[in-house]
Structure formats: C-alpha cells, structure tokens
Coordinates of C-alpha atoms in Angstrom, one line a residue:
Chain A
M228 CA 89.1 98.3 121.8
T229 CA 87.8 97.3 124.8
M230 CA 86.2 94.3 126.1
T231 CA 83.2 93.5 125.0
T232 CA 82.1 90.1 124.5
D233 CA 79.5 89.2 121.7
L234 CA 77.2 86.8 123.0
P235 CA 73.9 87.6 121.7
Q236 CA 71.6 87.9 124.5
D237 CA 74.4 91.1 125.8
L238 CA 73.9 92.0 122.3
A239 CA 70.5 92.3 122.6
E240 CA 69.7 95.0 125.6
R241 CA 72.5 96.9 123.9
E242 CA 72.6 99.0 120.4
A243 CA 75.0 96.8 118.6
I244 CA 77.0 100.3 117.5
A245 CA 75.7 103.8 117.2
P246 CA 75.1 103.9 113.8
E247 CA 77.5 105.5 111.7
P248 CA 77.1 109.0 110.0
G249 CA 75.6 107.1 106.2
Y250 CA 77.9 107.5 103.4
W251 CA 76.3 111.3 101.9
D252 CA 76.5 112.1 104.7
P253 CA 79.6 114.0 105.4
V254 CA 78.0 115.9 101.3
R255 CA 74.7 117.0 103.5
H256 CA 77.0 117.8 105.9
V257 CA 79.3 120.5 103.6
L258 CA 76.4 121.6 101.7
L259 CA 74.7 123.3 104.7
D260 CA 77.6 123.7 107.6
R261 CA 79.6 126.4 105.1
W262 CA 77.6 129.4 104.2
S263 CA 80.1 130.2 101.1
T264 CA 78.7 126.7 100.3
R265 CA 75.2 127.5 101.3
I266 CA 74.6 130.9 99.2
A267 CA 76.8 129.2 96.1
F268 CA 73.8 126.0 96.4
V269 CA 70.5 129.0 96.6
V270 CA 72.3 130.4 93.0
V271 CA 72.4 127.7 91.9
I272 CA 69.2 126.9 92.3
L273 CA 67.9 129.7 91.4
F274 CA 69.8 129.5 88.1
I275 CA 68.0 126.8 86.6
L276 CA 64.4 127.5 88.5
A277 CA 64.8 130.5 86.0
A278 CA 65.7 128.6 83.4
A279 CA 63.2 125.5 84.1
F280 CA 60.6 129.0 84.0
A281 CA 61.6 131.2 81.7
P282 CA 58.8 132.2 79.5
W283 CA 57.4 132.1 82.9
L284 CA 58.7 134.5 84.0
A285 CA 61.0 136.6 80.9
P286 CA 59.1 140.0 80.1
Y287 CA 59.8 139.2 76.1
D288 CA 59.7 137.0 73.5
P289 CA 63.7 137.3 73.8
L290 CA 63.6 137.5 69.3
R291 CA 61.5 139.3 68.6
Q292 CA 62.7 142.3 67.2
S293 CA 61.8 145.7 67.7
I294 CA 63.4 149.3 66.0
V295 CA 62.2 151.9 68.1
S296 CA 64.0 150.7 71.2
I297 CA 67.5 149.5 69.9
N298 CA 70.5 150.2 72.8
K299 CA 68.1 151.4 75.2
L300 CA 69.1 151.6 79.7
P301 CA 68.3 149.2 81.7
S302 CA 65.0 150.6 82.8
W303 CA 61.1 149.7 84.7
D304 CA 60.9 148.7 81.4
H305 CA 63.6 146.6 80.0
W306 CA 65.7 145.7 83.7
L307 CA 68.8 144.7 81.5
G308 CA 67.7 147.4 78.6
T309 CA 67.8 146.9 74.7
D310 CA 70.2 144.9 71.9
Q311 CA 71.7 146.5 68.8
F312 CA 68.7 144.5 67.4
G313 CA 65.9 145.8 70.1
R314 CA 65.6 143.0 72.0
D315 CA 65.2 142.6 75.6
V316 CA 68.3 141.8 77.3
M317 CA 67.3 141.1 80.5
S318 CA 64.8 138.1 78.5
R319 CA 67.2 136.4 76.7
M320 CA 69.8 135.9 79.8
I321 CA 66.9 134.0 80.7
H322 CA 66.2 132.2 77.9
G323 CA 70.7 131.8 77.2
S324 CA 70.7 130.6 80.9
R325 CA 68.0 127.5 79.7
N326 CA 71.3 126.6 76.6
S327 CA 73.7 127.4 78.8
L328 CA 72.3 125.4 82.3
I329 CA 71.9 122.7 79.8
F330 CA 75.3 121.9 79.1
G331 CA 76.9 122.1 82.5
L332 CA 74.1 120.3 83.5
L333 CA 74.4 117.3 79.6
A334 CA 77.5 117.0 79.0
P335 CA 78.6 115.8 82.6
I336 CA 76.3 113.3 83.2
F337 CA 76.7 111.4 79.4
A338 CA 80.8 111.7 79.7
A339 CA 80.9 109.7 83.4
F340 CA 78.1 107.3 81.9
F341 CA 80.3 107.0 79.0
G342 CA 83.6 107.7 81.4
T343 CA 82.8 105.3 83.9
I344 CA 81.4 102.8 81.1
L345 CA 84.4 102.3 79.4
G346 CA 86.9 103.1 83.0
V347 CA 85.9 100.2 84.6
T348 CA 85.8 98.4 82.1
A349 CA 89.1 99.0 81.4
G350 CA 90.2 99.0 85.7
Y351 CA 88.3 95.6 85.8
F352 CA 88.9 93.0 82.6
G353 CA 92.8 94.8 82.1
G354 CA 94.8 92.8 79.7
W355 CA 94.5 94.1 75.4
A356 CA 90.7 95.6 76.9
D357 CA 93.2 98.4 79.0
R358 CA 95.9 98.5 76.4
V359 CA 92.7 100.1 74.0
I360 CA 91.3 102.3 76.2
S361 CA 93.9 103.9 78.1
R362 CA 95.0 104.7 74.4
V363 CA 92.8 105.9 73.1
I364 CA 92.1 108.1 76.7
D365 CA 95.5 109.0 76.4
L366 CA 95.6 110.5 72.9
L367 CA 91.9 112.3 73.6
M368 CA 93.3 113.9 76.8
A369 CA 96.4 114.9 74.8
F370 CA 94.5 118.0 73.4
P371 CA 92.6 120.6 75.4
E372 CA 89.6 119.9 76.5
L373 CA 88.3 123.8 74.5
L374 CA 90.7 122.4 71.6
L375 CA 88.7 119.8 70.9
A376 CA 85.6 120.8 71.3
I377 CA 86.6 124.2 68.6
L378 CA 87.5 121.5 66.6
I379 CA 85.2 118.8 67.0
A380 CA 82.5 122.4 66.8
A381 CA 83.8 123.7 63.5
A382 CA 83.4 119.7 61.5
L383 CA 80.4 118.4 63.3
G384 CA 78.7 122.7 62.8
G385 CA 77.4 124.0 66.1
S386 CA 73.5 122.2 66.7
F387 CA 72.4 121.5 70.2
W388 CA 73.1 118.1 70.2
N389 CA 76.6 118.7 68.2
I390 CA 77.9 120.6 71.2
V391 CA 76.8 118.3 73.3
V392 CA 78.6 115.5 71.1
V393 CA 81.9 117.8 71.7
L394 CA 81.5 118.2 75.4
T395 CA 81.0 114.5 76.1
V396 CA 83.9 113.9 73.7
A397 CA 86.4 116.4 75.8
F398 CA 85.2 115.3 79.2
T399 CA 84.9 111.2 78.8
P400 CA 88.6 110.8 78.8
G401 CA 89.0 112.1 82.6
F402 CA 85.9 110.0 83.7
A403 CA 87.7 106.6 82.4
R404 CA 90.6 107.8 83.8
V405 CA 89.2 108.3 87.1
A406 CA 86.4 105.5 87.4
R407 CA 89.4 103.2 86.0
A408 CA 91.5 104.1 88.7
S409 CA 89.1 104.0 91.0
T410 CA 87.9 100.5 89.8
L411 CA 91.6 98.9 90.2
A412 CA 91.1 99.3 94.0
V413 CA 88.4 98.6 94.9
K414 CA 89.1 95.3 92.7
Q415 CA 92.1 94.3 95.5
E416 CA 89.2 95.0 99.1
P417 CA 88.3 91.9 100.0
Y418 CA 84.7 92.0 99.3
V419 CA 84.7 91.6 95.7
E420 CA 87.0 88.5 95.9
A421 CA 84.4 87.2 98.6
A422 CA 81.6 87.5 95.0
I423 CA 83.1 86.0 93.3
A424 CA 84.1 83.0 96.0
A425 CA 80.2 83.5 96.0
G426 CA 80.4 82.2 92.8
V427 CA 78.4 85.8 91.8
R428 CA 78.5 86.3 87.9
T429 CA 80.4 89.3 86.3
P430 CA 78.1 91.2 85.5
L431 CA 76.7 92.1 89.2
I432 CA 80.2 92.4 90.6
I433 CA 81.0 95.1 89.0
F434 CA 76.9 97.2 89.1
R435 CA 76.7 95.3 92.6
H436 CA 80.5 95.9 93.2
I437 CA 81.5 97.4 92.0
V438 CA 80.2 101.1 90.3
P439 CA 78.6 101.6 94.4
N440 CA 81.9 102.2 95.3
I441 CA 83.7 104.4 92.4
M442 CA 80.6 107.0 92.7
A443 CA 82.4 108.9 94.8
P444 CA 84.8 109.9 92.7
I445 CA 82.9 110.4 89.8
V446 CA 80.1 112.5 91.0
V447 CA 82.6 115.4 92.3
L448 CA 84.1 115.9 88.6
M449 CA 80.9 115.5 87.7
T450 CA 79.9 118.7 89.1
L451 CA 84.5 120.0 89.2
W452 CA 82.9 120.3 85.0
S453 CA 79.4 121.3 84.7
A454 CA 81.7 124.2 86.0
S455 CA 83.9 123.8 83.2
S456 CA 81.2 122.8 80.6
I457 CA 79.0 126.0 80.5
R458 CA 82.4 127.4 80.3
I459 CA 83.7 126.7 77.3
E460 CA 79.7 126.4 76.1
A461 CA 79.9 130.0 76.7
T462 CA 83.3 130.0 74.8
L463 CA 82.3 128.0 71.3
S464 CA 79.1 130.3 71.2
F465 CA 81.7 133.5 72.0
L466 CA 83.7 132.5 68.9
G467 CA 80.5 131.4 66.3
I468 CA 80.5 127.5 66.8
G469 CA 78.4 127.2 69.9
T470 CA 74.4 128.0 70.1
Q471 CA 74.2 129.7 66.7
P472 CA 72.1 133.3 67.0
P473 CA 69.1 134.8 66.6
N474 CA 69.6 132.1 70.0
P475 CA 69.6 132.7 72.4
S476 CA 73.4 131.3 75.0
W477 CA 75.0 133.3 77.3
G478 CA 78.3 133.3 75.4
N479 CA 76.9 134.5 71.4
I480 CA 75.2 137.3 73.8
I481 CA 78.3 138.6 74.9
R482 CA 80.0 138.4 71.2
D483 CA 76.8 140.7 69.8
G484 CA 77.1 143.1 72.9
L485 CA 81.0 142.5 71.6
T486 CA 79.7 144.4 67.7
N487 CA 78.0 147.2 69.7
M488 CA 80.1 147.9 73.1
F489 CA 80.0 151.3 72.0
A490 CA 76.4 152.0 71.6
T491 CA 75.1 150.1 75.0
Q492 CA 77.7 147.9 77.5
W493 CA 74.7 146.2 79.3
P494 CA 74.4 143.1 76.9
I495 CA 78.0 142.0 77.5
V496 CA 77.6 142.9 81.4
A497 CA 75.1 140.5 81.7
G498 CA 75.9 137.9 80.0
G499 CA 79.1 138.0 81.4
M500 CA 78.4 138.9 84.9
A501 CA 75.8 135.4 84.6
I502 CA 78.8 132.8 83.8
T503 CA 80.5 134.3 86.7
I504 CA 78.4 133.3 89.0
V505 CA 77.6 130.0 88.4
V506 CA 80.5 128.7 87.0
L507 CA 81.5 130.8 91.3
A508 CA 79.3 129.1 92.7
I509 CA 79.6 125.7 90.9
S510 CA 83.4 125.9 91.7
I511 CA 82.1 125.8 95.3
I512 CA 80.2 123.5 95.3
G513 CA 82.2 121.3 93.7
D514 CA 85.2 121.6 95.9
S515 CA 83.4 121.2 99.2
V516 CA 82.2 117.7 97.7
R517 CA 85.7 116.8 96.9
D518 CA 86.7 118.2 100.3
V519 CA 84.1 116.1 101.2
L520 CA 85.0 113.5 99.2
D521 CA 88.4 112.8 99.5
P522 CA 90.1 110.3 101.5
E523 CA 92.9 112.5 102.3
N524 CA 90.8 115.3 104.0
A525 CA 87.8 113.5 106.2
Q526 CA 87.2 115.0 109.6
Chain B
M133 CA 84.7 58.2 104.8
T134 CA 85.6 59.5 101.4
V135 CA 88.4 62.1 100.2
L136 CA 86.6 64.3 99.0
M137 CA 88.9 66.4 97.3
T138 CA 93.0 65.8 95.9
I139 CA 96.0 68.2 95.6
D140 CA 97.9 66.6 92.8
G141 CA 101.3 68.1 92.4
L142 CA 100.2 71.3 92.8
T143 CA 102.0 75.0 92.1
K144 CA 101.7 78.1 91.7
S145 CA 105.0 80.9 90.5
F146 CA 104.2 85.0 90.4
A147 CA 106.2 86.2 87.4
D148 CA 107.9 89.3 87.3
T149 CA 105.3 91.0 85.6
S150 CA 106.6 94.5 86.2
M151 CA 108.4 96.7 83.4
R152 CA 111.4 97.5 84.7
L153 CA 114.5 97.7 83.0
G154 CA 116.9 95.0 83.9
P155 CA 116.3 91.8 84.2
K156 CA 114.0 90.5 85.3
R157 CA 113.7 88.6 88.8
P158 CA 113.3 85.2 89.4
P159 CA 109.2 84.3 89.2
V160 CA 108.1 83.3 93.5
R161 CA 107.8 80.1 94.0
A162 CA 104.7 80.9 95.9
V163 CA 103.4 77.3 96.3
D164 CA 105.3 74.1 95.5
G165 CA 104.6 71.1 93.9
V166 CA 101.9 70.9 96.5
S167 CA 100.0 67.2 97.0
F168 CA 97.3 65.8 100.2
H169 CA 92.9 65.3 99.5
I170 CA 91.3 66.5 102.2
M171 CA 88.0 64.1 103.1
Q172 CA 85.2 64.5 103.4
G173 CA 83.7 66.2 106.7
E174 CA 87.5 66.0 108.2
V175 CA 88.9 68.6 109.3
L176 CA 92.3 70.1 107.3
A177 CA 94.6 73.1 109.2
V178 CA 97.0 74.8 107.1
V179 CA 100.1 76.5 109.3
G180 CA 103.8 78.0 108.5
E181 CA 104.6 81.1 108.9
S182 CA 103.7 84.0 107.1
G183 CA 104.7 84.0 103.0
C184 CA 105.1 80.7 102.7
G185 CA 102.2 80.4 100.2
K186 CA 99.6 78.9 103.1
S187 CA 97.2 81.4 102.4
T188 CA 97.9 81.1 97.8
L189 CA 97.6 77.0 98.3
G190 CA 93.7 78.2 100.1
R191 CA 92.9 80.1 97.3
L192 CA 94.1 77.8 94.3
L193 CA 91.6 75.2 96.1
L194 CA 88.8 77.5 95.2
R195 CA 90.4 78.0 92.3
L196 CA 89.9 81.7 92.8
I197 CA 93.9 82.0 91.2
E198 CA 95.0 80.5 88.1
P199 CA 97.7 76.6 89.4
T200 CA 101.0 77.2 86.9
S201 CA 100.3 73.4 87.5
G202 CA 98.7 70.6 89.2
T203 CA 95.2 69.6 90.0
V204 CA 93.3 70.0 92.3
T205 CA 89.9 67.5 91.9
F206 CA 87.1 67.9 93.8
E207 CA 83.6 65.1 93.7
G208 CA 85.8 63.2 91.3
Q209 CA 85.5 66.5 89.6
N210 CA 89.0 67.8 87.9
M211 CA 88.7 71.3 88.3
S212 CA 92.1 71.9 86.5
V213 CA 90.2 72.0 83.5
M214 CA 87.3 73.0 83.7
A215 CA 86.2 76.0 82.0
P216 CA 85.3 79.5 84.0
E217 CA 81.3 79.0 83.9
Q218 CA 81.4 75.0 85.4
V219 CA 83.9 76.6 88.2
R220 CA 81.4 79.3 88.8
Q221 CA 78.5 76.2 89.7
M222 CA 80.8 74.8 91.8
R223 CA 80.6 77.8 94.1
Q224 CA 77.9 76.0 95.9
R225 CA 79.3 73.7 96.7
M226 CA 83.2 75.6 98.6
Q227 CA 82.7 78.8 99.7
M228 CA 85.2 80.5 101.8
V229 CA 85.8 82.7 105.0
F230 CA 87.8 85.5 104.7
Q231 CA 90.1 87.0 106.9
D232 CA 89.9 90.6 106.8
P233 CA 86.8 90.8 108.5
F234 CA 86.2 95.2 107.6
G235 CA 87.1 94.5 104.2
S236 CA 85.2 91.5 102.5
L237 CA 81.8 92.5 103.5
S238 CA 80.9 95.4 101.1
P239 CA 80.5 98.1 102.9
R240 CA 77.4 99.7 101.6
R241 CA 75.5 96.6 101.7
T242 CA 73.4 95.5 104.3
I243 CA 74.1 92.1 106.4
A244 CA 70.4 90.4 104.9
N245 CA 71.8 90.8 101.6
I246 CA 75.8 89.8 102.1
I247 CA 75.0 87.1 103.5
A248 CA 72.1 85.9 100.7
E249 CA 74.2 86.6 98.2
P250 CA 75.1 83.2 97.3
M251 CA 72.6 82.2 98.5
D252 CA 70.8 84.5 95.8
T253 CA 73.5 83.3 92.6
F254 CA 72.4 79.6 92.9
G255 CA 69.0 80.1 93.2
L256 CA 68.3 79.4 96.7
S257 CA 66.6 82.5 98.8
G258 CA 63.9 82.3 97.9
T259 CA 61.6 85.5 97.3
G260 CA 60.9 88.7 100.5
K261 CA 59.6 87.0 103.4
A262 CA 60.9 83.6 102.3
R263 CA 63.7 85.5 102.0
R264 CA 64.1 87.3 105.0
E265 CA 63.3 84.2 107.1
K266 CA 66.8 82.2 105.5
V267 CA 69.0 85.5 106.9
A268 CA 67.3 84.7 110.2
A269 CA 68.7 80.9 110.5
L270 CA 71.6 81.6 108.9
L271 CA 71.6 84.6 111.8
Q272 CA 70.5 82.6 114.4
M273 CA 72.8 79.7 113.5
V274 CA 75.9 82.4 113.5
G275 CA 74.3 84.0 117.4
L276 CA 73.3 87.7 115.9
P277 CA 70.5 88.4 116.5
S278 CA 68.2 88.4 113.1
I279 CA 67.3 92.0 114.3
Y280 CA 70.9 93.2 112.7
M281 CA 69.6 92.1 109.3
D282 CA 69.4 95.3 107.3
R283 CA 72.4 97.2 109.3
K284 CA 75.5 97.8 107.4
P285 CA 78.1 96.1 107.9
R286 CA 80.4 99.1 109.6
Q287 CA 77.7 99.5 112.5
F288 CA 79.4 95.8 113.2
S289 CA 82.2 95.3 115.5
G290 CA 85.2 92.4 114.5
G291 CA 83.7 89.5 116.1
Q292 CA 80.1 90.1 115.3
R293 CA 82.1 91.3 111.2
Q294 CA 83.1 87.6 111.5
R295 CA 79.8 86.1 112.4
I296 CA 78.7 87.2 109.3
G297 CA 80.7 85.9 106.5
I298 CA 80.1 82.3 108.4
A299 CA 77.0 83.4 108.4
R300 CA 77.5 84.1 104.4
A301 CA 79.7 81.4 103.9
I302 CA 77.0 78.3 105.0
S303 CA 74.4 79.5 103.2
V304 CA 74.7 77.1 100.6
D305 CA 75.8 74.6 102.7
P306 CA 78.5 73.7 101.0
T307 CA 80.3 70.1 101.1
F308 CA 84.0 72.3 101.4
I309 CA 84.8 75.7 103.5
V310 CA 88.7 77.0 103.0
A311 CA 88.7 79.7 106.1
D312 CA 91.8 81.7 105.4
E313 CA 93.2 82.7 108.8
P314 CA 89.9 83.4 110.5
V315 CA 90.8 84.7 113.6
S316 CA 94.0 86.2 113.1
A317 CA 92.5 89.8 113.0
L318 CA 90.8 89.2 116.1
D319 CA 90.5 90.5 119.3
V320 CA 92.2 87.1 122.2
S321 CA 89.2 86.9 124.3
I322 CA 87.3 86.3 120.7
Q323 CA 89.3 84.3 119.2
A324 CA 87.9 81.7 121.3
Q325 CA 84.3 81.5 120.6
I326 CA 84.7 82.4 117.0
I327 CA 87.1 78.4 116.5
N328 CA 84.2 77.5 118.9
L329 CA 81.0 78.8 116.7
M330 CA 83.1 77.6 113.3
Q331 CA 83.9 73.1 115.4
D332 CA 80.1 73.3 116.3
L333 CA 79.0 74.0 112.1
Q334 CA 81.5 71.8 111.1
Q335 CA 80.5 69.4 113.9
D336 CA 76.5 70.2 112.7
K337 CA 76.5 70.6 108.7
G338 CA 79.6 68.1 108.6
F339 CA 81.6 69.7 105.2
S340 CA 85.0 69.9 105.1
F341 CA 87.3 72.5 106.3
L342 CA 90.8 73.6 104.7
F343 CA 91.7 75.7 108.3
I344 CA 94.5 78.4 107.2
A345 CA 96.7 79.8 110.3
H346 CA 99.8 80.8 111.4
D347 CA 99.3 80.3 114.7
L348 CA 99.7 75.6 116.1
A349 CA 98.1 76.2 118.8
V350 CA 95.0 78.5 117.5
V351 CA 93.8 75.4 115.5
R352 CA 95.3 72.8 118.2
H353 CA 91.5 72.6 119.3
I354 CA 89.6 72.5 116.0
A355 CA 92.0 70.6 113.8
D356 CA 91.8 66.9 112.7
R357 CA 95.5 66.9 110.7
V358 CA 97.4 69.7 109.9
A359 CA 100.1 70.6 107.3
V360 CA 103.1 72.4 108.5
M361 CA 103.6 74.4 105.8
Y362 CA 107.3 76.0 104.4
L363 CA 108.4 77.7 102.1
G364 CA 104.9 76.7 99.0
R365 CA 105.9 73.3 100.3
I366 CA 104.2 70.8 103.1
V367 CA 106.7 69.8 104.6
E368 CA 104.4 67.9 107.6
I369 CA 100.5 66.7 107.4
G370 CA 99.5 64.6 109.2
T371 CA 97.0 63.0 112.6
K372 CA 96.9 66.1 115.8
G373 CA 98.1 63.9 117.5
Q374 CA 100.8 62.8 116.2
V375 CA 102.7 66.4 114.8
Y376 CA 101.7 67.3 118.1
N377 CA 103.4 65.3 120.2
A378 CA 105.4 63.9 118.1
P379 CA 106.2 65.4 115.4
H380 CA 109.6 64.0 113.1
H381 CA 110.0 67.4 111.2
P382 CA 113.0 69.4 113.2
Y383 CA 110.4 72.4 111.6
T384 CA 107.7 71.3 113.0
E385 CA 109.5 70.8 116.6
A386 CA 110.8 74.7 116.5
L387 CA 107.3 75.8 116.2
L388 CA 105.7 74.1 118.8
S389 CA 108.2 75.3 121.0
A390 CA 108.0 78.2 120.0
A391 CA 103.3 78.5 120.7
P392 CA 102.9 79.6 124.3
H393 CA 101.6 75.7 126.2
P394 CA 98.3 76.5 128.1
E395 CA 100.0 74.8 131.1
P396 CA 101.4 77.5 133.5
G397 CA 104.7 77.1 134.8
R398 CA 106.2 74.7 132.2
R399 CA 108.9 75.0 130.2
E400 CA 109.9 74.0 127.7
T401 CA 113.2 73.8 125.7
R402 CA 112.9 76.3 123.5
I403 CA 113.9 75.4 119.8
I404 CA 115.0 78.8 119.0
L405 CA 116.0 78.7 114.7
Q406 CA 118.5 81.0 112.7
G407 CA 117.9 83.6 110.2
D408 CA 115.3 84.4 107.9
V409 CA 112.5 82.8 105.8
P410 CA 115.0 82.5 102.7
S411 CA 112.6 84.6 100.1
P412 CA 110.3 83.0 97.5
S413 CA 111.7 83.6 94.6
N414 CA 115.2 81.8 95.4
V415 CA 114.7 78.6 97.7
P416 CA 117.8 77.0 98.9
S417 CA 118.8 73.7 96.8
G418 CA 117.6 70.9 98.1
C419 CA 115.2 70.8 101.0
A420 CA 114.3 74.7 101.6
F421 CA 114.8 74.4 105.4
R422 CA 118.0 73.7 105.4
T423 CA 119.3 77.1 105.8
R424 CA 117.4 76.6 109.3
C425 CA 117.9 73.0 110.4
P426 CA 120.1 72.4 112.9
L427 CA 120.4 68.3 111.4
A428 CA 121.4 69.9 108.0
Q429 CA 124.0 67.3 106.1
D430 CA 125.2 67.6 102.8
I431 CA 121.9 65.5 101.6
C432 CA 120.2 67.5 102.1
A433 CA 121.7 70.6 100.0
R434 CA 121.9 68.7 97.2
E435 CA 118.4 66.3 96.8
Q436 CA 114.4 66.9 97.5
P437 CA 113.4 65.4 100.5
A438 CA 110.1 64.4 99.4
L439 CA 107.4 63.7 102.4
R440 CA 107.0 60.2 102.7
E441 CA 105.1 57.5 105.7
V442 CA 107.9 58.3 108.5
A443 CA 105.1 57.2 111.7
P444 CA 101.3 55.8 110.6
G445 CA 99.6 58.8 110.1
L446 CA 102.1 61.6 110.0
N447 CA 104.3 62.1 106.9
T448 CA 107.2 64.3 106.8
A449 CA 109.5 66.0 104.3
C450 CA 112.8 65.7 105.8
H451 CA 116.3 63.1 105.0
F452 CA 116.1 63.1 108.3
A453 CA 112.9 61.9 109.8
A454 CA 113.2 58.7 111.5
A455 CA 116.7 59.8 112.8
H456 CA 117.0 62.3 114.3
P457 CA 114.3 63.1 116.8
I458 CA 115.1 66.4 118.2
T459 CA 113.3 66.5 121.1
R460 CA 111.0 63.6 122.0
H461 CA 110.0 64.6 124.6
R462 CA 106.5 65.9 124.0
A463 CA 105.6 61.8 122.9
Q464 CA 104.3 61.3 126.3
A465 CA 102.9 64.4 127.0

C-alpha cells in the first residue's frame, strides 16, 4: 500500500479510487470479447426471435396436412420439404422452436427459484431444516435427470405443464445444492454478522445480504441447464412422452421423421441440426459465463 | 458514574461437533468465567494475545453468540434470558465496529445504504431527502465527504472503510459500542487517525466503549480502564494508570515489556516468556498462566487465583500479586 492520507480535504480534491468494474461487467466483457461466444449469442437470439414471431414467420400452418404434397424435397415453396402428411417442415420447425425453447428457459428459471429457496433455507438456518432438505436433495440427485424426467412424465402424462414440472423437479436439486453451499460461504462473511449486529431482521438479511451474493453461480447453472433442458425436452418428445403430436417440437419432428426415414430425411436433419446448434450455442455462452464468474479463473 | 453493563461468570465453550470417529476433543473454553462491569461513558480496553477469547467476549456481550453460562446485564436488563426479538430491539443501543474493513461492508450496497441500515432497521432514517441528509451528516462526522454516499465499498481504502463502519455504528446513537480490533487491519499511519476519530466521537457522544486490541500500545491513548485476558480469563483489570505503570500480574508485565516505548533509546528489561500459549481446550490446572510464569509455585497448579483488589483501582488474579512484582521501575514512570 502506498503512503496515502485519509484527510477529507485531500479526498475531496482527487477521486477516491479509480472506479472498478461493476459486478456484471466481466460478463458483458466475455459475451462480447470472444468471437465464439458472440456468434453463439447471436444464434440464440435469432432462435428466440424465430420462436417469438413464429406465426408471422412460418410460411404455412404447421398442422395443415396436404395429400398432394407429401414427402417433398426442399424447394422454393417448402424450404425444408414436407413430411409424410404433407406438412411444411420449415413451418413445423419454427413453431416447434416455441415448445423447445420455452422449456429451455422456463424449467431452469423455475428450478432456480425453488432451488434457491430450498438451498438458502438449508444453508442459513442449518439444523433439522438443513438435514431434511439435504436428504431430499440427495434422494433426487441419486436419479439421473433424464430417468427422473421419464419417470414423472410416464406417471403424469406429457402435457405442457407436466413437462415443465418434470424438468423443474429434475433440476431443482442441483440449484438447491449450489445455493446451499454458497449460502454457507456467504453466511460467514463479516457483513452478515454486521447486519445481525445492526439488528436487521432475518428475512431482510437473507434477501438483502445473502441472495444477491449467491446469484452468480445460480445464473451460471441456469445457462448450463437451459441447454440440458432443451435436450431433455427433445428426448422426451422423441420418446413420445413429451410434447404430444400433432403439436410440433423438435423432438417429435425427429420421431415422426424416423418412422418415415426412407421417404424423406429432411425432418430428421432439420430437427437434429436445430437441437445441435441451439444446445451448442447455449453451452458456449454458459461456459464463458462460468469462466468469468469462477474466482479461480478471474483475470 | 453509573454502571452500564454487568458481566457475571460469563463462559463460552465450543464443543467438538465434528462427525469424526473416535473420542471427541474436549470443549474449547474460549471465555471462562469472566466477571466485570462497564461504566457509563467509559472506554474499557480488552487486550490479550490472539486466541485468548477477547473477540468471543465482545460478541458475547452483544449476544451475537449465545453464552454457555453466566449473565450479561445491560441497562438493568438481564440479556441472558431475553427472547431473540427482545435482543434485536436492544441492538439499537449496542453496536459494533468490526476488525475487517473489507469484509464487514456488503460489497453490493452503496455507502448510504450501509450506513443507514441500523437506522432503517429501527425506523429512524426517514425517507428520501431526510435519509440522505442524515447519512451526509454521519459521513461528515467521520471525516468523509458526503458526495461519496452513492459509491460502493470497493472504491474506498481500508481506513476510509473503517470510517464508514464507524459511521454505521454511531448512526443510531448507541449507549455501548464494541470495537473488535478496529485498527489491526490498517496501516500504521492510518491507525492513529482512526483511534483519534473514535476517541473524539466517544467524548462527543459519551457512549461506553469496549475496545478490543492485541496490543497495549494501541489502547494506551484511548482507554480509561484496561482488562488483560489470558486463555479466556481476565488476569488483571484496572485503571489505565495502574495497569500501565504498576501492573501486578506477571503476564501484564511481560506484555508491557514487549510493547515498544515511545521514547527513543530507552531500554527496558524485557521479560521473555518461555513456551507457547497452551491450547484453550486443555487449560493448565490452577492458574492458566503458571506454565509460562517466572514466579510459579506449587500453589499455582492447585488453586485458580481469583481477581482481587491488590492496589486502589487494580484487580489482579495472581497468588503473588502483592509479594513479587518482577519489575517495579515502572511505578514512577
């Protein structure tokens, strides 16, 4: 440390200390600095826009069948051809992206919400609350996510909200575990003791001092699991327990395509490509975010 | 002067709660049957080596940790039997300044929010402009320009942050403040400024002050009375003049002889203690200090010496306090 004085007049004359980057600045930094991440970001945004404006973008009704144009190859009229019922694959892909992406976003958000509540409760209060919550988390973690998802989807059926519930339940334990570990660490910080000493009520301590300081790893987990979520939804739909036909989702477009593989390959190619590209893009973003927020890798 | 706080037989032991197999370690008695009182408006310094339980003692007084036994009576109310909500209400009158100026300010909140937090908690801050004016006045009081109130802690140096921590503590006009080694993390050049600031504020506002330090030199300036701790017990407590000039406990003498003297060139007879501080989970029988004490006799292993008045304004826990002062040349210093 250099020899500095703390005299107020001295302080008033110069800037106290050069402003340091804000908490989220490094994230912005990495999202824009790495070209791979930048491309991934653009890709994800394009897909989200396509899903948002599906009814206007899709050239045809994704459910309209036409006996005269089945198993068409790609053409100017049908960019990705048509399937065995004469439905436009391009339109089905665009509409299907709604189902796929919405799971990719919704399930991690819900899981982050419930997982944070459980993890913070367990970590902050400890004792029997911690023991009960931790054991339930261990129980759920013992199942692979996909197995758990198939189990619940098979039991409840494959409606939209059921799949969201399935994925939320499958992802919640991971968030809860991360939130609990982070809470245990933040709880030891002197500023938490300072808040207790100041007389701040427990709920306020949790919302004001604990939660904002454990959000970084939670956000990383959300990006990483958006990819998993899209993948698992596609898997469930492919297995026939996800989005139910005739509603399109990338998973059941592949499933339909599989049964008709020798007539036209385009539905499989399109569905597979879309899943690959989006999952890859989100994973790239997730990796960058993790690199930045991981203190071990701090530049 | 009236008594603000009475501490009676306060004990905190930390049990071995690990899940290891095999025999449990004996509990660590961080604070071991401590009794004293704090007067209204006085500065009581608590000194001792690291691990002697002085920080634990400070936290016990504010009931940030639960005592194992003993009572703390604050403004006539027995805090040991209070429900958590009652304790929380008491915090308006008892605040704390922390050792770590970097960790004790929430990194994501503005200075204004940090300083106003105790006031917000007890509904004293008002809203909008009134709140900002109160924060500005507090910043002024601790010698920081009020234009910094919207910045975040990371933009300030250690000394500045400690000023912010002090502003937070005095914001609710407490009658009692515990300062847990408030300057030990600071540059020596900044330490004096912070101590002077705290002394000015204490004289101005008249709160009682428990000032924890590991170093007698630091508290010489600010303390009215000094308590010396060793392995969770108070071995000597008395007025500043008595403790510094005529200590009767050999441990206090050893500590004093280790502190640098402001007068250059002056050589003191240094008392070098032998050995290390024993583990607080395995405190020696009788007098805890006997394993390192140059005066130790058989009785020291058998009986734990009680604090008793050995001179006006000086209480010492040593069997030989009156009989064997090691060095008496300080009496005239």
